[in-house]
mmCIF file of C-alpha atoms in Angstrom:
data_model
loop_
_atom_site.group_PDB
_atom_site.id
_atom_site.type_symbol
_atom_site.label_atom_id
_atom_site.label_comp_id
_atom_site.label_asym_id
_atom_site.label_seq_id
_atom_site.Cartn_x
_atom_site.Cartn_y
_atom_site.Cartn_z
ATOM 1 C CA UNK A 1 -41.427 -61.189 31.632
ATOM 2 C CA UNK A 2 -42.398 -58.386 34.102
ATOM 3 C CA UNK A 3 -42.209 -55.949 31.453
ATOM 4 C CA UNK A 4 -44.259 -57.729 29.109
ATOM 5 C CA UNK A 5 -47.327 -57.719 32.117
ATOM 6 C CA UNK A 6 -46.687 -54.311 32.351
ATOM 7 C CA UNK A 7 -46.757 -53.065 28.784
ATOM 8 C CA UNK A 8 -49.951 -55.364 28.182
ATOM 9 C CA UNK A 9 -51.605 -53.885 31.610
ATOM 10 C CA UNK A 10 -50.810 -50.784 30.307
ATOM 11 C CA UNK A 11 -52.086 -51.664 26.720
ATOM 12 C CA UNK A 12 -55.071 -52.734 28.217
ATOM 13 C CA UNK A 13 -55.868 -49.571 30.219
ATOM 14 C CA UNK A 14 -55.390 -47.394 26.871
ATOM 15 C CA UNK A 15 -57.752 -49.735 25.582
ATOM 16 C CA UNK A 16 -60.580 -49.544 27.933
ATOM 17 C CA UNK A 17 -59.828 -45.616 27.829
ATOM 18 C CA UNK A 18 -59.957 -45.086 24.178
ATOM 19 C CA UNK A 19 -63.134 -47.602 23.915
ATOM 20 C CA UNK A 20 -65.370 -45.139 26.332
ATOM 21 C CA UNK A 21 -64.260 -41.660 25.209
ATOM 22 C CA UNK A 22 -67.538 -41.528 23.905
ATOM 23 C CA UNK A 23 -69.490 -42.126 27.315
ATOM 24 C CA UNK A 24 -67.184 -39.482 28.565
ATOM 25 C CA UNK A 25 -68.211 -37.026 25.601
ATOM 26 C CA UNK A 26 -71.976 -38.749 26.392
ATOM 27 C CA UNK A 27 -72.197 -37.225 30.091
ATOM 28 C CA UNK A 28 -70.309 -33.762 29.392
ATOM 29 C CA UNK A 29 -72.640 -32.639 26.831
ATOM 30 C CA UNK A 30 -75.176 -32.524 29.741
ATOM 31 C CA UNK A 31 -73.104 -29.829 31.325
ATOM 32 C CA UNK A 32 -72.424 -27.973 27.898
ATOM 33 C CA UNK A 33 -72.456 -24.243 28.646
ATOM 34 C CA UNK A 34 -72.103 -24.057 32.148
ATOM 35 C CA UNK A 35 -70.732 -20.715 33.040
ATOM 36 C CA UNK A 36 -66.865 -20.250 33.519
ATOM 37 C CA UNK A 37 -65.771 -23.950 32.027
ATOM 38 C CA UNK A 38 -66.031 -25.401 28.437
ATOM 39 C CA UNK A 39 -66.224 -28.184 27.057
ATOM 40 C CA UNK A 40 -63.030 -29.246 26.313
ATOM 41 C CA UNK A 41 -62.181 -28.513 30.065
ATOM 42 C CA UNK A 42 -65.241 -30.688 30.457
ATOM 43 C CA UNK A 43 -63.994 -33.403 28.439
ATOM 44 C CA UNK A 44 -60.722 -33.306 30.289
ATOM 45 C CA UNK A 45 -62.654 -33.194 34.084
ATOM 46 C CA UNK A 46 -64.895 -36.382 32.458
ATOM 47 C CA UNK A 47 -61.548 -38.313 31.247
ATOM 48 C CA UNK A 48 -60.093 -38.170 34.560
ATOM 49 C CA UNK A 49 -63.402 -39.759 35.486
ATOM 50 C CA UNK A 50 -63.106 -42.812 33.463
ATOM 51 C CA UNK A 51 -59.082 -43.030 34.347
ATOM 52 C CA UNK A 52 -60.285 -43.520 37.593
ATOM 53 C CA UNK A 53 -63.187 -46.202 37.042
ATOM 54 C CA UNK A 54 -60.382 -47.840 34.773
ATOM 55 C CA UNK A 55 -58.195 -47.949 37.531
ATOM 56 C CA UNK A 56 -60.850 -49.456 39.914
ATOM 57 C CA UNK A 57 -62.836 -51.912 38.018
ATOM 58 C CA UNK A 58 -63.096 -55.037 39.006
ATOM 59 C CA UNK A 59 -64.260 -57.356 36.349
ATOM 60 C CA UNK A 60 -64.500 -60.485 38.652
ATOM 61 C CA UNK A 61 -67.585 -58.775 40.881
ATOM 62 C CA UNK A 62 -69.805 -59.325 37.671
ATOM 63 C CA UNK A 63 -71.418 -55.543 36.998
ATOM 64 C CA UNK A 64 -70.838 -53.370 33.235
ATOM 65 C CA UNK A 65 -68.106 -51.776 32.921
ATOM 66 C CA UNK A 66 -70.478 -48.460 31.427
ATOM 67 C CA UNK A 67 -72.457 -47.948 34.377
ATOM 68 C CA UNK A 68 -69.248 -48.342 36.800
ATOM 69 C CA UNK A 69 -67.416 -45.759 34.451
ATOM 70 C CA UNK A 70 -70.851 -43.247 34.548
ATOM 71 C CA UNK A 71 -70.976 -43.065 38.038
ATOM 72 C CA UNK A 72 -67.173 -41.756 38.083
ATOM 73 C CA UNK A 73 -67.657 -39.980 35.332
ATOM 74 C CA UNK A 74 -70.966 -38.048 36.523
ATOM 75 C CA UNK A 75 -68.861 -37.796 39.684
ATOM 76 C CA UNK A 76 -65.972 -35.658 38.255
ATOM 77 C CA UNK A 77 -68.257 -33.432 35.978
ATOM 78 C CA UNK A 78 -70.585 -32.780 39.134
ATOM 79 C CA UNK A 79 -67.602 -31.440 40.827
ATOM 80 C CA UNK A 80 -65.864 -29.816 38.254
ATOM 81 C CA UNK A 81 -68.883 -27.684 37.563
ATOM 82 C CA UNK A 82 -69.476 -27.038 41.252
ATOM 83 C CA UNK A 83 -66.190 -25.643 41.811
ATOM 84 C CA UNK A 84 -65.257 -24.084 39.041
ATOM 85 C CA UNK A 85 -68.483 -22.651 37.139
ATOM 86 C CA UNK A 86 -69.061 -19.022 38.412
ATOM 87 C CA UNK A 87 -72.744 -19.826 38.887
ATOM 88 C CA UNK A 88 -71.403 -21.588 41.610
ATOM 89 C CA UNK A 89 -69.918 -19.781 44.485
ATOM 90 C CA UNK A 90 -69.252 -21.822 47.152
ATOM 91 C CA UNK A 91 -66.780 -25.115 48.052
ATOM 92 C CA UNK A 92 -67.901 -28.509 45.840
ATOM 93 C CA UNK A 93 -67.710 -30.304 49.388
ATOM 94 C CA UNK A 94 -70.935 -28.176 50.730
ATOM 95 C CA UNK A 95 -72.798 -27.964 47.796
ATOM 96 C CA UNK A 96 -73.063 -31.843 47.574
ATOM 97 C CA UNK A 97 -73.957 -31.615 50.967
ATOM 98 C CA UNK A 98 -76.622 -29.042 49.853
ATOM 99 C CA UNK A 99 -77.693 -31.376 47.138
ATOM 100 C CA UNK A 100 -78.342 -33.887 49.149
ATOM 101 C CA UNK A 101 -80.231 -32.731 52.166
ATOM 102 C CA UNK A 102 -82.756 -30.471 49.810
ATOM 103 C CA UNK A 103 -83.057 -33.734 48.074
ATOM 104 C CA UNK A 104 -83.892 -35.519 51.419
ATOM 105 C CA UNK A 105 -85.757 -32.805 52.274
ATOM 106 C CA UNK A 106 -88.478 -32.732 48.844
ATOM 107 C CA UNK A 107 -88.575 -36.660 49.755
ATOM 108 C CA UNK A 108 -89.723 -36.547 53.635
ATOM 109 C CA UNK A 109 -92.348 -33.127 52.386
ATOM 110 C CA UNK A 110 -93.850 -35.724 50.182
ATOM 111 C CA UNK A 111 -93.561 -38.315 52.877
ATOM 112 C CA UNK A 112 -94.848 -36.625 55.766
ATOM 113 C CA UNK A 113 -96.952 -33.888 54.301
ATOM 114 C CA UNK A 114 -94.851 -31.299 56.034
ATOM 115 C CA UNK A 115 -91.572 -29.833 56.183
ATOM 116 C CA UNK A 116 -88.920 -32.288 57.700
ATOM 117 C CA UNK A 117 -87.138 -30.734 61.050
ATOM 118 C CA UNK A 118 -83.767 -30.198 61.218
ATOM 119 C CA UNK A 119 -83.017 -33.014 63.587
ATOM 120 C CA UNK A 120 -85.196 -35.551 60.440
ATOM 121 C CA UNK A 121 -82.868 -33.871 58.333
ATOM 122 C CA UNK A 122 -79.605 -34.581 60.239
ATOM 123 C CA UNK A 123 -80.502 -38.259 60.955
ATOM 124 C CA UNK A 124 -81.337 -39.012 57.692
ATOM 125 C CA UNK A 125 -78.394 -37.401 55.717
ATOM 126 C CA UNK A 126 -76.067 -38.173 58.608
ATOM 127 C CA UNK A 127 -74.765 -34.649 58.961
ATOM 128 C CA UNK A 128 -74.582 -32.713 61.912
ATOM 129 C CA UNK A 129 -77.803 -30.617 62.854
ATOM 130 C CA UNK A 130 -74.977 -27.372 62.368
ATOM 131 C CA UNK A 131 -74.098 -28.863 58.971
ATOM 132 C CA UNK A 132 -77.412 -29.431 57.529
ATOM 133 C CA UNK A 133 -78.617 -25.800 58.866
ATOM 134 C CA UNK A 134 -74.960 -24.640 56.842
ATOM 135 C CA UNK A 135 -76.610 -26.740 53.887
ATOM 136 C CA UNK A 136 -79.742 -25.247 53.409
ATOM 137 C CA UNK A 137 -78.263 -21.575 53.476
ATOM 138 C CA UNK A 138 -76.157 -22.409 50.699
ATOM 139 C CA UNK A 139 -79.714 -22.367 48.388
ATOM 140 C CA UNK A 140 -79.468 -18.501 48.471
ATOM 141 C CA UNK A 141 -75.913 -18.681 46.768
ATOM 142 C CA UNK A 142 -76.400 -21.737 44.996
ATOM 143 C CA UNK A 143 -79.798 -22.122 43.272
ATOM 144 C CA UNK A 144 -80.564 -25.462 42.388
ATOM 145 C CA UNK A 145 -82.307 -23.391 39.316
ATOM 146 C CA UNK A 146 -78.696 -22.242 38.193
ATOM 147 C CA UNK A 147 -78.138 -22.914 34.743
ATOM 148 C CA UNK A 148 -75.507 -25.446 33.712
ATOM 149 C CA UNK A 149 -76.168 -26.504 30.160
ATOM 150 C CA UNK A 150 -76.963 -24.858 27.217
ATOM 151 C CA UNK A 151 -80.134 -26.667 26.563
ATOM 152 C CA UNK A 152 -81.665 -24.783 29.450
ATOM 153 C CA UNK A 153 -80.413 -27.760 31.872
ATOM 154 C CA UNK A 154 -80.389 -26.600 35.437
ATOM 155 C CA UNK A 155 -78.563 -27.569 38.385
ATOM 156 C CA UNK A 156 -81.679 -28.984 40.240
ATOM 157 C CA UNK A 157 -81.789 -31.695 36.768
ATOM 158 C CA UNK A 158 -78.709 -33.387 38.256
ATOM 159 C CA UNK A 159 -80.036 -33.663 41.719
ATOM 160 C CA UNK A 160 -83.222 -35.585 40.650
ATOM 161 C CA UNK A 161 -84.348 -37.843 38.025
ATOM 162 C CA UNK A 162 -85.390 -36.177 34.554
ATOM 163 C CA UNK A 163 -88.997 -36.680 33.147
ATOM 164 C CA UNK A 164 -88.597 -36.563 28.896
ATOM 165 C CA UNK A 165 -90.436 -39.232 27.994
ATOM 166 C CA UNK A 166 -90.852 -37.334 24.504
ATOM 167 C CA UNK A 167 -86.881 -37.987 24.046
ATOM 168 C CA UNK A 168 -85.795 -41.881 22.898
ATOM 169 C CA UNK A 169 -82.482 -41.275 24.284
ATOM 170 C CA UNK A 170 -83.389 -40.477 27.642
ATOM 171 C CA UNK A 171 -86.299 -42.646 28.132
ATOM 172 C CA UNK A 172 -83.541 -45.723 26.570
ATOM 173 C CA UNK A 173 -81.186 -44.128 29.372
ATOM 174 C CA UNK A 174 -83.880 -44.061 31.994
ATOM 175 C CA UNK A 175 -84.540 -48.137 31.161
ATOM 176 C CA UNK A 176 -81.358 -48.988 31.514
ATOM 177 C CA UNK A 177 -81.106 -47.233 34.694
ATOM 178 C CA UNK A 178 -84.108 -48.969 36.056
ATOM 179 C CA UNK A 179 -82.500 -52.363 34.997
ATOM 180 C CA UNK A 180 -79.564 -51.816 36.637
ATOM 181 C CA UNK A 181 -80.668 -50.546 39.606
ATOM 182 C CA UNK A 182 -82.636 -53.571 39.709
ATOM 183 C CA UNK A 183 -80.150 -55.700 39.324
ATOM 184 C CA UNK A 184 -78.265 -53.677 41.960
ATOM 185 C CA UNK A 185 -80.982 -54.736 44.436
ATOM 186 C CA UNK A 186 -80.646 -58.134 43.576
ATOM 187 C CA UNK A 187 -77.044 -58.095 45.422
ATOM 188 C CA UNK A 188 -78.721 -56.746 48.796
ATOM 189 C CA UNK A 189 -79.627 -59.098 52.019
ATOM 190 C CA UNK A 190 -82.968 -60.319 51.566
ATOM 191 C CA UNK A 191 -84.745 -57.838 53.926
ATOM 192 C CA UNK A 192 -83.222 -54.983 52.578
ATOM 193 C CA UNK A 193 -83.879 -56.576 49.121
ATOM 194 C CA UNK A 194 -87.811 -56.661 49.632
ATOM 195 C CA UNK A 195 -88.083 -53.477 51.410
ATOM 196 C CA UNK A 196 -86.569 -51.596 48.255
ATOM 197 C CA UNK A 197 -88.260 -53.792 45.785
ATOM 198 C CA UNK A 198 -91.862 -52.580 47.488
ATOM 199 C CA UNK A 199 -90.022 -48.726 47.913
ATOM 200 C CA UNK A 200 -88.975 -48.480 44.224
ATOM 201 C CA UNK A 201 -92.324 -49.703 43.220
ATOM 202 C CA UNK A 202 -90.764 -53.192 41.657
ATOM 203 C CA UNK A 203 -93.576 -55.444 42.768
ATOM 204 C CA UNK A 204 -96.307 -53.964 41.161
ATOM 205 C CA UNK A 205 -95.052 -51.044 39.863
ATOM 206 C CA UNK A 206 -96.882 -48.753 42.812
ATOM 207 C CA UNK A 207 -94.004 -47.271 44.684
ATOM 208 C CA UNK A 208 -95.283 -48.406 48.960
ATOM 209 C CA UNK A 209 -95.258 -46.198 52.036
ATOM 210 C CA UNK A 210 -93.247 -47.151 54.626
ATOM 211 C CA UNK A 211 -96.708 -47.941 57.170
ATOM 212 C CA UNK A 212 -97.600 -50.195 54.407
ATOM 213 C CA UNK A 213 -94.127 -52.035 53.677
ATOM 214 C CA UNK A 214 -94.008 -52.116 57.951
ATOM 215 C CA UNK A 215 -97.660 -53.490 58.004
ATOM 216 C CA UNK A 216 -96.487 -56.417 55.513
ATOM 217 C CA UNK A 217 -93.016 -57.407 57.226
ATOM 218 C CA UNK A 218 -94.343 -56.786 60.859
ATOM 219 C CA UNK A 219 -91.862 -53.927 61.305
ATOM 220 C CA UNK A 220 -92.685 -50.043 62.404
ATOM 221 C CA UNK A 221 -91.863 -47.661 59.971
ATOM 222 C CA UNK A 222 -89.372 -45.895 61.531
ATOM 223 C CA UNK A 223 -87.625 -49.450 61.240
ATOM 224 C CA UNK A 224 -88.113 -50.018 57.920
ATOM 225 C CA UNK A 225 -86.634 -46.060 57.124
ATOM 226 C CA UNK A 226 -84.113 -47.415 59.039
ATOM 227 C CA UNK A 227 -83.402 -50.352 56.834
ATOM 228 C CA UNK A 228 -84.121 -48.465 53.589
ATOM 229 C CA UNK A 229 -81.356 -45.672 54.632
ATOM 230 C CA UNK A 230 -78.620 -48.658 55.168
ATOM 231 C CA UNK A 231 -79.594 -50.257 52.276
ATOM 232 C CA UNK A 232 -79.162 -47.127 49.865
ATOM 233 C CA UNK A 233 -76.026 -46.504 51.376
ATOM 234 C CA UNK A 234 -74.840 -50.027 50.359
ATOM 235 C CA UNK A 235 -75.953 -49.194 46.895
ATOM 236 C CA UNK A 236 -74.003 -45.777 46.814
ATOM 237 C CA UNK A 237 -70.950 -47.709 46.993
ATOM 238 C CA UNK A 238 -69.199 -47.707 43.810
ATOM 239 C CA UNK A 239 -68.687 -51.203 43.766
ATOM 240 C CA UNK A 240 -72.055 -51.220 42.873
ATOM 241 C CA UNK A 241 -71.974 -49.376 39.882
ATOM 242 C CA UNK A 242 -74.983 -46.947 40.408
ATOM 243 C CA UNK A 243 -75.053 -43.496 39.870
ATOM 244 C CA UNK A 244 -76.605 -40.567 42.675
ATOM 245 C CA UNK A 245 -78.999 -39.681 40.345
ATOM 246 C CA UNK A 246 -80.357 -43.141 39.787
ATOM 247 C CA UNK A 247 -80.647 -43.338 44.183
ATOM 248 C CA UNK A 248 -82.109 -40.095 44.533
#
């Protein structure tokens, strides 16, 4: 009897892997013709994606299978490009960091109407003030205008939402991304549900500033940043399904 679970486990897991190859081909043609990896090698990097989502999904907590599998998926292609394209020169492990605090960093600009310190920086990414500094040197070795795909796609279009509203397929992508994020929200505690709901600009489809959301829940802003930044870091958890990009 043991063996029979096993074989049918196993079964299953073929199953679920052979029924999303294409979501794995899907996401690797958006790195096609980085320099120094192919796209087989891409393929491969993407598969080991989905064995992993495969081997964490858990049906029972209600989200799609698809966008669980895309954030692993997105997840292994990121790094295999970052450490093994030769556009890329430094460790994977600091140029997510990089990502990440030049993406934190174009959000407070637009935010504060200046430059964010170091210190804003640092408490909002959670690094160290030495680490963030370390992050935002890596821009001279690692453009976030270095090409990765052969459609022109460049580094920078994986740190932040595209804007093709000319192409069906992206705009259909971008949808269901704004569903499921919804949807994602939905899952939050209530506060953290309403100040995201105003952020994302799911009210009335006018993205809020934090003085306003603050002004409206009797809370400063620096509180409600506060509450925004735990928030997205419950929804970067995979068990929520969401991508970076989708957060970012």
């Amino acid at each position: 009897k043991l063996q029979r679970e096993v074989r049918a486990a196993e079964e299953a897991r073929n199953w679920f892997l052979n029924s999303n190859l294409r979501l794995v081909v899907a996401h690797a043609r958006k790195f096609r013709g980085a320099e120094g990896i192919d796209f087989i090698d891409l393929i491969q990097e993407g598969n080991l994606g989905l064995i992993r989502a495969v081997e964490k999904f858990e049906w029972r907590k209600g989200f799609k299978f698809s966008t669980y599998a895309s954030w692993w998926i997105r997840q292994a292609l990121s790094r295999a490009v970052t450490e093994k394209s030769r556009t890329i020169r430094v460790p994977g492990r600091l140029s997510d960091a990089a990502a990440t605090v030049h993406a934190i960093k174009n959000r407070l600009q637009a935010e504060l109407g200046r430059d964010a310190t170091i210190p804003e920086l640092a408490e909002e990414s959670g690094l160290s003030e030495a680490h963030v500094e370390e992050a935002l040197a890596v821009k001279d070795s690692v453009s976030l205008e270095s090409p990765v795909g052969e459609d022109g796609a460049m580094l920078g279009d994986f740190v932040m939402v595209e804007d093709d509203d000319n192409d069906p397929v992206t705009r259909a992508e971008s949808l269901a991304v704004g569903e499921d994020l919804r949807q994602a929200i939905d899952r939050l505690p209530a506060r953290e549900r309403r100040i995201l709901l105003l952020r994302y600009g799911f009210v009335d489809g006018e993205p809020k500033a934090l003085p306003d959301i603050g002004a409206e829940l009797n809370l400063t802003p620096e509180r409600i940043r506060q509450i925004e930044k735990v928030a997205l870091c419950r929804l970067r958890h995979p068990s929520f399904g969401m991508s970076e990009e989708a957060l970012l």
